[in-house]
Amino acid sequence: GKVHGALAYQEDKPVGYISYGPRTDFKKIERSPSLSCDDSAEVWSVTCFFIAPNYRNKGIASALLDFAAKSVKEMNVAKALEGYPAETHGKTWPAAFVWTGTVPLFKRLGFKRASKKMTGTVRMRKKL
């Protein structure tokens, strides 16, 4: 009952999903040395996306991420929102490997790199 999410619809059909919530509720993130931070109690995390195959590359993930950021800011429950996107270096990856989003998606919405890691999953953050 603690994790938040949002659905995107095309008319009456659900076509996308985003999951987000308090970072401290996601124990795997909290245990990860490469995703560590000193202020996790004040941060919320975006943990995954799902966009239906026929609706990908149409801005749905961007709309969902923007909604999550605005929602967390409006609730006034965190000082920042984090995501853990894949660094694809401009290449197309199969959807199974980018369910946490991509670095360009997060950059477009004002997230900044918050870790020094340059490959795989990186930590990105937006101040709210």
GROMACS .gro file of N, CA, C and O in nm:
model
  512
    1GLY      N    1   0.079  -0.121   0.000
    1GLY     CA    2   0.000   0.000   0.000
    1GLY      C    3   0.083   0.127   0.000
    1GLY      O    4   0.029   0.235   0.006
    2LYS      N    5   0.217   0.115  -0.006
    2LYS     CA    6   0.302   0.234   0.000
    2LYS      C    7   0.351   0.280  -0.137
    2LYS      O    8   0.384   0.395  -0.153
    3VAL      N    9   0.361   0.189  -0.231
    3VAL     CA   10   0.418   0.225  -0.360
    3VAL      C   11   0.312   0.290  -0.447
    3VAL      O   12   0.197   0.248  -0.449
    4HIS      N   13   0.352   0.393  -0.518
    4HIS     CA   14   0.261   0.467  -0.606
    4HIS      C   15   0.286   0.425  -0.749
    4HIS      O   16   0.392   0.373  -0.783
    5GLY      N   17   0.190   0.448  -0.832
    5GLY     CA   18   0.204   0.418  -0.974
    5GLY      C   19   0.104   0.500  -1.052
    5GLY      O   20   0.014   0.562  -0.995
    6ALA      N   21   0.121   0.500  -1.182
    6ALA     CA   22   0.029   0.570  -1.268
    6ALA      C   23   0.014   0.493  -1.398
    6ALA      O   24   0.109   0.429  -1.444
    7LEU      N   25  -0.105   0.497  -1.453
    7LEU     CA   26  -0.135   0.434  -1.581
    7LEU      C   27  -0.158   0.543  -1.686
    7LEU      O   28  -0.217   0.646  -1.657
    8ALA      N   29  -0.112   0.515  -1.807
    8ALA     CA   30  -0.140   0.602  -1.921
    8ALA      C   31  -0.242   0.530  -2.009
    8ALA      O   32  -0.232   0.409  -2.030
    9TYR      N   33  -0.340   0.605  -2.057
    9TYR     CA   34  -0.446   0.547  -2.140
    9TYR      C   35  -0.448   0.611  -2.277
    9TYR      O   36  -0.423   0.730  -2.292
   10GLN      N   37  -0.481   0.532  -2.377
   10GLN     CA   38  -0.516   0.579  -2.510
   10GLN      C   39  -0.665   0.548  -2.523
   10GLN      O   40  -0.702   0.432  -2.532
   11GLU      N   41  -0.746   0.651  -2.512
   11GLU     CA   42  -0.891   0.635  -2.502
   11GLU      C   43  -0.920   0.547  -2.379
   11GLU      O   44  -0.883   0.586  -2.270
   12ASP      N   45  -0.980   0.430  -2.393
   12ASP     CA   46  -1.011   0.345  -2.278
   12ASP      C   47  -0.909   0.234  -2.255
   12ASP      O   48  -0.927   0.150  -2.167
   13LYS      N   49  -0.802   0.233  -2.330
   13LYS     CA   50  -0.706   0.123  -2.327
   13LYS      C   51  -0.580   0.164  -2.250
   13LYS      O   52  -0.514   0.263  -2.285
   14PRO      N   53  -0.542   0.089  -2.146
   14PRO     CA   54  -0.416   0.120  -2.076
   14PRO      C   55  -0.297   0.086  -2.168
   14PRO      O   56  -0.291  -0.023  -2.224
   15VAL      N   57  -0.205   0.182  -2.183
   15VAL     CA   58  -0.092   0.162  -2.274
   15VAL      C   59   0.043   0.182  -2.206
   15VAL      O   60   0.148   0.156  -2.265
   16GLY      N   61   0.045   0.229  -2.079
   16GLY     CA   62   0.171   0.251  -2.011
   16GLY      C   63   0.154   0.255  -1.861
   16GLY      O   64   0.044   0.279  -1.809
   17TYR      N   65   0.266   0.231  -1.792
   17TYR     CA   66   0.266   0.226  -1.646
   17TYR      C   67   0.401   0.277  -1.595
   17TYR      O   68   0.505   0.254  -1.657
   18ILE      N   69   0.397   0.344  -1.481
   18ILE     CA   70   0.519   0.384  -1.410
   18ILE      C   71   0.499   0.351  -1.262
   18ILE      O   72   0.390   0.367  -1.209
   19SER      N   73   0.605   0.305  -1.199
   19SER     CA   74   0.603   0.277  -1.055
   19SER      C   75   0.701   0.372  -0.987
   19SER      O   76   0.814   0.390  -1.034
   20TYR      N   77   0.657   0.430  -0.875
   20TYR     CA   78   0.745   0.519  -0.799
   20TYR      C   79   0.700   0.518  -0.654
   20TYR      O   80   0.588   0.481  -0.622
   21GLY      N   81   0.791   0.557  -0.564
   21GLY     CA   82   0.759   0.561  -0.423
   21GLY      C   83   0.881   0.599  -0.341
   21GLY      O   84   0.988   0.625  -0.397
   22PRO      N   85   0.869   0.601  -0.209
   22PRO     CA   86   0.982   0.636  -0.123
   22PRO      C   87   1.100   0.541  -0.148
   22PRO      O   88   1.083   0.419  -0.150
   23ARG      N   89   1.215   0.598  -0.167
   23ARG     CA   90   1.335   0.518  -0.194
   23ARG      C   91   1.357   0.412  -0.087
   23ARG      O   92   1.395   0.299  -0.116
   24THR      N   93   1.333   0.447   0.038
   24THR     CA   94   1.358   0.354   0.149
   24THR      C   95   1.266   0.232   0.145
   24THR      O   96   1.293   0.133   0.212
   25ASP      N   97   1.158   0.239   0.069
   25ASP     CA   98   1.069   0.123   0.054
   25ASP      C   99   1.124   0.019  -0.043
   25ASP      O  100   1.074  -0.093  -0.049
   26PHE      N  101   1.224   0.056  -0.121
   26PHE     CA  102   1.282  -0.035  -0.221
   26PHE      C  103   1.415  -0.087  -0.168
   26PHE      O  104   1.520  -0.027  -0.189
   27LYS      N  105   1.409  -0.197  -0.096
   27LYS     CA  106   1.526  -0.250  -0.024
   27LYS      C  107   1.642  -0.286  -0.116
   27LYS      O  108   1.758  -0.269  -0.079
   28LYS      N  109   1.615  -0.334  -0.236
   28LYS     CA  110   1.723  -0.370  -0.328
   28LYS      C  111   1.802  -0.246  -0.369
   28LYS      O  112   1.924  -0.249  -0.379
   29ILE      N  113   1.733  -0.135  -0.390
   29ILE     CA  114   1.800  -0.009  -0.423
   29ILE      C  115   1.883   0.037  -0.303
   29ILE      O  116   1.998   0.078  -0.318
   30GLU      N  117   1.828   0.027  -0.185
   30GLU     CA  118   1.898   0.071  -0.064
   30GLU      C  119   2.025  -0.011  -0.040
   30GLU      O  120   2.122   0.041   0.013
   31ARG      N  121   2.024  -0.138  -0.078
   31ARG     CA  122   2.142  -0.225  -0.056
   31ARG      C  123   2.248  -0.211  -0.165
   31ARG      O  124   2.360  -0.256  -0.148
   32SER      N  125   2.214  -0.152  -0.277
   32SER     CA  126   2.305  -0.146  -0.391
   32SER      C  127   2.417  -0.044  -0.370
   32SER      O  128   2.390   0.076  -0.359
   33PRO      N  129   2.543  -0.087  -0.366
   33PRO     CA  130   2.653   0.008  -0.349
   33PRO      C  131   2.662   0.110  -0.463
   33PRO      O  132   2.694   0.226  -0.440
   34SER      N  133   2.629   0.070  -0.585
   34SER     CA  134   2.642   0.162  -0.698
   34SER      C  135   2.529   0.265  -0.703
   34SER      O  136   2.538   0.364  -0.775
   35LEU      N  137   2.423   0.244  -0.626
   35LEU     CA  138   2.311   0.339  -0.624
   35LEU      C  139   2.299   0.411  -0.490
   35LEU      O  140   2.200   0.478  -0.463
   36SER      N  141   2.400   0.399  -0.406
   36SER     CA  142   2.393   0.454  -0.270
   36SER      C  143   2.389   0.607  -0.271
   36SER      O  144   2.436   0.673  -0.363
   37CYS      N  145   2.328   0.661  -0.165
   37CYS     CA  146   2.325   0.805  -0.143
   37CYS      C  147   2.313   0.830   0.007
   37CYS      O  148   2.278   0.739   0.083
   38ASP      N  149   2.342   0.952   0.050
   38ASP     CA  150   2.340   0.986   0.192
   38ASP      C  151   2.205   1.037   0.241
   38ASP      O  152   2.187   1.054   0.362
   39ASP      N  153   2.112   1.062   0.151
   39ASP     CA  154   1.986   1.125   0.190
   39ASP      C  155   1.863   1.045   0.145
   39ASP      O  156   1.760   1.101   0.112
   40SER      N  157   1.873   0.914   0.147
   40SER     CA  158   1.767   0.830   0.091
   40SER      C  159   1.631   0.851   0.157
   40SER      O  160   1.528   0.833   0.093
   41ALA      N  161   1.626   0.893   0.282
   41ALA     CA  162   1.498   0.916   0.349
   41ALA      C  163   1.423   1.036   0.291
   41ALA      O  164   1.303   1.049   0.312
   42GLU      N  165   1.493   1.120   0.216
   42GLU     CA  166   1.432   1.241   0.159
   42GLU      C  167   1.410   1.231   0.008
   42GLU      O  168   1.383   1.330  -0.057
   43VAL      N  169   1.425   1.108  -0.044
   43VAL     CA  170   1.420   1.087  -0.189
   43VAL      C  171   1.313   0.984  -0.224
   43VAL      O  172   1.295   0.886  -0.152
   44TRP      N  173   1.244   1.006  -0.335
   44TRP     CA  174   1.154   0.905  -0.391
   44TRP      C  175   1.219   0.851  -0.517
   44TRP      O  176   1.301   0.918  -0.580
   45SER      N  177   1.184   0.728  -0.553
   45SER     CA  178   1.245   0.659  -0.665
   45SER      C  179   1.142   0.619  -0.771
   45SER      O  180   1.033   0.573  -0.737
   46VAL      N  181   1.182   0.631  -0.895
   46VAL     CA  182   1.108   0.575  -1.008
   46VAL      C  183   1.176   0.441  -1.035
   46VAL      O  184   1.295   0.436  -1.064
   47THR      N  185   1.099   0.333  -1.023
   47THR     CA  186   1.162   0.201  -1.033
   47THR      C  187   1.138   0.128  -1.164
   47THR      O  188   1.218   0.042  -1.200
   48CYS      N  189   1.028   0.155  -1.234
   48CYS     CA  190   1.009   0.085  -1.361
   48CYS      C  191   0.901   0.152  -1.445
   48CYS      O  192   0.818   0.228  -1.395
   49PHE      N  193   0.909   0.120  -1.574
   49PHE     CA  194   0.812   0.162  -1.673
   49PHE      C  195   0.766   0.038  -1.749
   49PHE      O  196   0.842  -0.058  -1.765
   50PHE      N  197   0.646   0.043  -1.800
   50PHE     CA  198   0.604  -0.052  -1.902
   50PHE      C  199   0.521   0.026  -2.003
   50PHE      O  200   0.425   0.095  -1.965
   51ILE      N  201   0.559   0.017  -2.128
   51ILE     CA  202   0.484   0.079  -2.236
   51ILE      C  203   0.447  -0.033  -2.333
   51ILE      O  204   0.533  -0.110  -2.377
   52ALA      N  205   0.319  -0.044  -2.366
   52ALA     CA  206   0.274  -0.148  -2.458
   52ALA      C  207   0.351  -0.136  -2.590
   52ALA      O  208   0.377  -0.024  -2.637
   53PRO      N  209   0.389  -0.248  -2.649
   53PRO     CA  210   0.475  -0.246  -2.769
   53PRO      C  211   0.429  -0.152  -2.881
   53PRO      O  212   0.511  -0.079  -2.936
   54ASN      N  213   0.303  -0.148  -2.913
   54ASN     CA  214   0.256  -0.063  -3.023
   54ASN      C  215   0.252   0.086  -2.988
   54ASN      O  216   0.221   0.169  -3.072
   55TYR      N  217   0.283   0.120  -2.864
   55TYR     CA  218   0.275   0.259  -2.817
   55TYR      C  219   0.411   0.315  -2.777
   55TYR      O  220   0.418   0.426  -2.724
   56ARG      N  221   0.517   0.241  -2.799
   56ARG     CA  222   0.651   0.288  -2.764
   56ARG      C  223   0.697   0.396  -2.862
   56ARG      O  224   0.652   0.403  -2.975
   57ASN      N  225   0.788   0.480  -2.814
   57ASN     CA  226   0.843   0.591  -2.894
   57ASN      C  227   0.737   0.692  -2.936
   57ASN      O  228   0.746   0.752  -3.042
   58LYS      N  229   0.638   0.711  -2.850
   58LYS     CA  230   0.532   0.810  -2.877
   58LYS      C  231   0.520   0.912  -2.763
   58LYS      O  232   0.422   0.983  -2.755
   59GLY      N  233   0.619   0.914  -2.672
   59GLY     CA  234   0.618   1.012  -2.564
   59GLY      C  235   0.545   0.968  -2.438
   59GLY      O  236   0.530   1.048  -2.345
   60ILE      N  237   0.499   0.845  -2.433
   60ILE     CA  238   0.423   0.800  -2.317
   60ILE      C  239   0.512   0.790  -2.193
   60ILE      O  240   0.472   0.833  -2.084
   61ALA      N  241   0.632   0.737  -2.207
   61ALA     CA  242   0.722   0.728  -2.091
   61ALA      C  243   0.756   0.867  -2.039
   61ALA      O  244   0.761   0.889  -1.918
   62SER      N  245   0.776   0.962  -2.129
   62SER     CA  246   0.804   1.100  -2.088
   62SER      C  247   0.687   1.158  -2.010
   62SER      O  248   0.704   1.224  -1.907
   63ALA      N  249   0.566   1.135  -2.060
   63ALA     CA  250   0.446   1.186  -1.992
   63ALA      C  251   0.431   1.123  -1.854
   63ALA      O  252   0.396   1.192  -1.757
   64LEU      N  253   0.459   0.994  -1.843
   64LEU     CA  254   0.448   0.927  -1.713
   64LEU      C  255   0.553   0.978  -1.615
   64LEU      O  256   0.523   1.002  -1.498
   65LEU      N  257   0.677   0.996  -1.662
   65LEU     CA  258   0.783   1.046  -1.574
   65LEU      C  259   0.753   1.189  -1.530
   65LEU      O  260   0.771   1.223  -1.412
   66ASP      N  261   0.704   1.271  -1.620
   66ASP     CA  262   0.665   1.407  -1.585
   66ASP      C  263   0.553   1.406  -1.482
   66ASP      O  264   0.556   1.482  -1.384
   67PHE      N  265   0.454   1.319  -1.500
   67PHE     CA  266   0.346   1.307  -1.404
   67PHE      C  267   0.398   1.266  -1.266
   67PHE      O  268   0.358   1.324  -1.164
   68ALA      N  269   0.488   1.167  -1.262
   68ALA     CA  270   0.542   1.122  -1.134
   68ALA      C  271   0.615   1.236  -1.063
   68ALA      O  272   0.597   1.257  -0.943
   69ALA      N  273   0.697   1.311  -1.137
   69ALA     CA  274   0.772   1.422  -1.076
   69ALA      C  275   0.676   1.528  -1.021
   69ALA      O  276   0.694   1.576  -0.909
   70LYS      N  277   0.576   1.563  -1.099
   70LYS     CA  278   0.479   1.664  -1.053
   70LYS      C  279   0.399   1.613  -0.934
   70LYS      O  280   0.370   1.688  -0.841
   71SER      N  281   0.364   1.485  -0.936
   71SER     CA  282   0.287   1.426  -0.827
   71SER      C  283   0.365   1.427  -0.696
   71SER      O  284   0.313   1.467  -0.592
   72VAL      N  285   0.491   1.386  -0.701
   72VAL     CA  286   0.574   1.383  -0.580
   72VAL      C  287   0.596   1.526  -0.529
   72VAL      O  288   0.588   1.551  -0.409
   73LYS      N  289   0.620   1.619  -0.621
   73LYS     CA  290   0.638   1.759  -0.580
   73LYS      C  291   0.510   1.813  -0.515
   73LYS      O  292   0.515   1.878  -0.411
   74GLU      N  293   0.396   1.783  -0.575
   74GLU     CA  294   0.268   1.831  -0.522
   74GLU      C  295   0.238   1.772  -0.384
   74GLU      O  296   0.183   1.840  -0.297
   75MET      N  297   0.275   1.645  -0.362
   75MET     CA  298   0.253   1.583  -0.231
   75MET      C  299   0.348   1.636  -0.125
   75MET      O  300   0.326   1.617  -0.006
   76ASN      N  301   0.459   1.701  -0.169
   76ASN     CA  302   0.558   1.758  -0.079
   76ASN      C  303   0.614   1.653   0.019
   76ASN      O  304   0.621   1.677   0.139
   77VAL      N  305   0.652   1.537  -0.037
   77VAL     CA  306   0.701   1.426   0.046
   77VAL      C  307   0.849   1.397   0.026
   77VAL      O  308   0.904   1.312   0.096
   78ALA      N  309   0.914   1.466  -0.068
   78ALA     CA  310   1.054   1.438  -0.096
   78ALA      C  311   1.122   1.564  -0.150
   78ALA      O  312   1.056   1.649  -0.210
   79LYS      N  313   1.252   1.571  -0.130
   79LYS     CA  314   1.325   1.684  -0.186
   79LYS      C  315   1.376   1.655  -0.326
   79LYS      O  316   1.417   1.745  -0.398
   80ALA      N  317   1.373   1.526  -0.365
   80ALA     CA  318   1.421   1.488  -0.497
   80ALA      C  319   1.354   1.359  -0.543
   80ALA      O  320   1.306   1.281  -0.462
   81LEU      N  321   1.354   1.341  -0.676
   81LEU     CA  322   1.306   1.218  -0.737
   81LEU      C  323   1.423   1.158  -0.814
   81LEU      O  324   1.493   1.230  -0.885
   82GLU      N  325   1.444   1.030  -0.794
   82GLU     CA  326   1.554   0.960  -0.860
   82GLU      C  327   1.502   0.854  -0.955
   82GLU      O  328   1.393   0.799  -0.937
   83GLY      N  329   1.583   0.823  -1.055
   83GLY     CA  330   1.558   0.712  -1.144
   83GLY      C  331   1.689   0.638  -1.168
   83GLY      O  332   1.797   0.692  -1.139
   84TYR      N  333   1.678   0.520  -1.222
   84TYR     CA  334   1.794   0.434  -1.241
   84TYR      C  335   1.795   0.381  -1.384
   84TYR      O  336   1.787   0.261  -1.408
   85PRO      N  337   1.803   0.474  -1.481
   85PRO     CA  338   1.792   0.434  -1.620
   85PRO      C  339   1.916   0.363  -1.673
   85PRO      O  340   2.024   0.371  -1.615
   86ALA      N  341   1.896   0.298  -1.786
   86ALA     CA  342   2.006   0.231  -1.855
   86ALA      C  343   2.080   0.334  -1.941
   86ALA      O  344   2.018   0.416  -2.007
   87GLU      N  345   2.211   0.326  -1.940
   87GLU     CA  346   2.294   0.410  -2.027
   87GLU      C  347   2.315   0.332  -2.156
   87GLU      O  348   2.387   0.234  -2.160
   88THR      N  349   2.245   0.372  -2.261
   88THR     CA  350   2.247   0.298  -2.387
   88THR      C  351   2.346   0.356  -2.488
   88THR      O  352   2.366   0.298  -2.593
   89HIS      N  353   2.405   0.471  -2.458
   89HIS     CA  354   2.501   0.538  -2.546
   89HIS      C  355   2.444   0.556  -2.687
   89HIS      O  356   2.512   0.537  -2.787
   90GLY      N  357   2.314   0.589  -2.694
   90GLY     CA  358   2.251   0.619  -2.822
   90GLY      C  359   2.208   0.498  -2.904
   90GLY      O  360   2.153   0.514  -3.011
   91LYS      N  361   2.231   0.380  -2.854
   91LYS     CA  362   2.193   0.260  -2.928
   91LYS      C  363   2.056   0.213  -2.883
   91LYS      O  364   2.013   0.239  -2.772
   92THR      N  365   1.986   0.142  -2.970
   92THR     CA  366   1.857   0.085  -2.936
   92THR      C  367   1.878  -0.048  -2.865
   92THR      O  368   1.950  -0.134  -2.915
   93TRP      N  369   1.817  -0.063  -2.749
   93TRP     CA  370   1.824  -0.186  -2.672
   93TRP      C  371   1.687  -0.251  -2.668
   93TRP      O  372   1.585  -0.182  -2.674
   94PRO      N  373   1.681  -0.382  -2.651
   94PRO     CA  374   1.550  -0.448  -2.635
   94PRO      C  375   1.480  -0.395  -2.510
   94PRO      O  376   1.543  -0.361  -2.410
   95ALA      N  377   1.347  -0.390  -2.517
   95ALA     CA  378   1.267  -0.336  -2.407
   95ALA      C  379   1.295  -0.406  -2.275
   95ALA      O  380   1.291  -0.344  -2.169
   96ALA      N  381   1.329  -0.534  -2.280
   96ALA     CA  382   1.355  -0.610  -2.157
   96ALA      C  383   1.474  -0.554  -2.079
   96ALA      O  384   1.488  -0.580  -1.960
   97PHE      N  385   1.560  -0.476  -2.145
   97PHE     CA  386   1.678  -0.422  -2.079
   97PHE      C  387   1.665  -0.275  -2.040
   97PHE      O  388   1.754  -0.219  -1.980
   98VAL      N  389   1.555  -0.212  -2.077
   98VAL     CA  390   1.538  -0.069  -2.046
   98VAL      C  391   1.409  -0.042  -1.970
   98VAL      O  392   1.352   0.066  -1.980
   99TRP      N  393   1.365  -0.137  -1.891
   99TRP     CA  394   1.240  -0.120  -1.814
   99TRP      C  395   1.253  -0.015  -1.705
   99TRP      O  396   1.153   0.031  -1.651
  100THR      N  397   1.374   0.029  -1.675
  100THR     CA  398   1.393   0.138  -1.580
  100THR      C  399   1.406   0.272  -1.651
  100THR      O  400   1.430   0.375  -1.587
  101GLY      N  401   1.390   0.272  -1.783
  101GLY     CA  402   1.403   0.394  -1.862
  101GLY      C  403   1.542   0.406  -1.920
  101GLY      O  404   1.629   0.321  -1.898
  102THR      N  405   1.564   0.513  -1.994
  102THR     CA  406   1.695   0.540  -2.054
  102THR      C  407   1.744   0.677  -2.008
  102THR      O  408   1.664   0.764  -1.970
  103VAL      N  409   1.875   0.696  -2.015
  103VAL     CA  410   1.934   0.823  -1.974
  103VAL      C  411   1.874   0.941  -2.054
  103VAL      O  412   1.836   1.042  -1.994
  104PRO      N  413   1.861   0.931  -2.188
  104PRO     CA  414   1.802   1.045  -2.260
  104PRO      C  415   1.660   1.081  -2.214
  104PRO      O  416   1.625   1.199  -2.208
  105LEU      N  417   1.579   0.982  -2.179
  105LEU     CA  418   1.444   1.008  -2.127
  105LEU      C  419   1.452   1.095  -2.003
  105LEU      O  420   1.384   1.197  -1.991
  106PHE      N  421   1.536   1.057  -1.908
  106PHE     CA  422   1.548   1.132  -1.784
  106PHE      C  423   1.609   1.271  -1.807
  106PHE      O  424   1.565   1.369  -1.747
  107LYS      N  425   1.708   1.280  -1.895
  107LYS     CA  426   1.769   1.410  -1.925
  107LYS      C  427   1.668   1.508  -1.982
  107LYS      O  428   1.667   1.626  -1.947
  108ARG      N  429   1.581   1.459  -2.072
  108ARG     CA  430   1.479   1.546  -2.133
  108ARG      C  431   1.389   1.610  -2.029
  108ARG      O  432   1.336   1.719  -2.051
  109LEU      N  433   1.372   1.544  -1.916
  109LEU     CA  434   1.284   1.596  -1.813
  109LEU      C  435   1.359   1.662  -1.697
  109LEU      O  436   1.304   1.682  -1.590
  110GLY      N  437   1.484   1.698  -1.721
  110GLY     CA  438   1.559   1.777  -1.624
  110GLY      C  439   1.633   1.700  -1.517
  110GLY      O  440   1.682   1.759  -1.421
  111PHE      N  441   1.642   1.568  -1.530
  111PHE     CA  442   1.718   1.488  -1.434
  111PHE      C  443   1.866   1.501  -1.467
  111PHE      O  444   1.905   1.510  -1.583
  112LYS      N  445   1.948   1.503  -1.363
  112LYS     CA  446   2.094   1.512  -1.378
  112LYS      C  447   2.158   1.384  -1.325
  112LYS      O  448   2.109   1.324  -1.229
  113ARG      N  449   2.268   1.347  -1.384
  113ARG     CA  450   2.341   1.228  -1.339
  113ARG      C  451   2.386   1.250  -1.195
  113ARG      O  452   2.445   1.352  -1.162
  114ALA      N  453   2.358   1.152  -1.109
  114ALA     CA  454   2.392   1.164  -0.967
  114ALA      C  455   2.494   1.058  -0.926
  114ALA      O  456   2.523   1.043  -0.808
  115SER      N  457   2.545   0.985  -1.023
  115SER     CA  458   2.649   0.886  -0.995
  115SER      C  459   2.757   0.898  -1.101
  115SER      O  460   2.733   0.951  -1.209
  116LYS      N  461   2.873   0.848  -1.069
  116LYS     CA  462   2.985   0.855  -1.162
  116LYS      C  463   2.986   0.739  -1.260
  116LYS      O  464   3.059   0.739  -1.357
  117LYS      N  465   2.902   0.641  -1.236
  117LYS     CA  466   2.895   0.522  -1.321
  117LYS      C  467   2.855   0.564  -1.463
  117LYS      O  468   2.763   0.642  -1.481
  118MET      N  469   2.925   0.511  -1.563
  118MET     CA  470   2.902   0.552  -1.701
  118MET      C  471   2.837   0.443  -1.788
  118MET      O  472   2.804   0.467  -1.903
  119THR      N  473   2.822   0.323  -1.737
  119THR     CA  474   2.762   0.215  -1.814
  119THR      C  475   2.657   0.144  -1.730
  119THR      O  476   2.653   0.159  -1.608
  120GLY      N  477   2.573   0.065  -1.797
  120GLY     CA  478   2.470  -0.010  -1.725
  120GLY      C  479   2.367   0.083  -1.665
  120GLY      O  480   2.326   0.182  -1.724
  121THR      N  481   2.323   0.052  -1.544
  121THR     CA  482   2.224   0.133  -1.473
  121THR      C  483   2.294   0.247  -1.400
  121THR      O  484   2.386   0.223  -1.323
  122VAL      N  485   2.249   0.369  -1.424
  122VAL     CA  486   2.307   0.485  -1.356
  122VAL      C  487   2.199   0.550  -1.270
  122VAL      O  488   2.081   0.527  -1.286
  123ARG      N  489   2.243   0.632  -1.176
  123ARG     CA  490   2.150   0.702  -1.087
  123ARG      C  491   2.136   0.845  -1.136
  123ARG      O  492   2.234   0.916  -1.155
  124MET      N  493   2.010   0.888  -1.159
  124MET     CA  494   1.983   1.025  -1.202
  124MET      C  495   1.882   1.086  -1.106
  124MET      O  496   1.796   1.016  -1.053
  125ARG      N  497   1.892   1.216  -1.086
  125ARG     CA  498   1.812   1.283  -0.984
  125ARG      C  499   1.761   1.417  -1.035
  125ARG      O  500   1.829   1.488  -1.107
  126LYS      N  501   1.638   1.448  -0.989
  126LYS     CA  502   1.579   1.580  -1.016
  126LYS      C  503   1.537   1.639  -0.883
  126LYS      O  504   1.462   1.576  -0.807
  127LYS      N  505   1.585   1.760  -0.855
  127LYS     CA  506   1.542   1.831  -0.735
  127LYS      C  507   1.399   1.879  -0.754
  127LYS      O  508   1.363   1.926  -0.861
  128LEU      N  509   1.319   1.867  -0.648
  128LEU     CA  510   1.178   1.908  -0.657
  128LEU      C  511   1.153   2.039  -0.586
  128LEU      O  512   1.223   2.077  -0.499
   0.00000   0.00000   0.00000
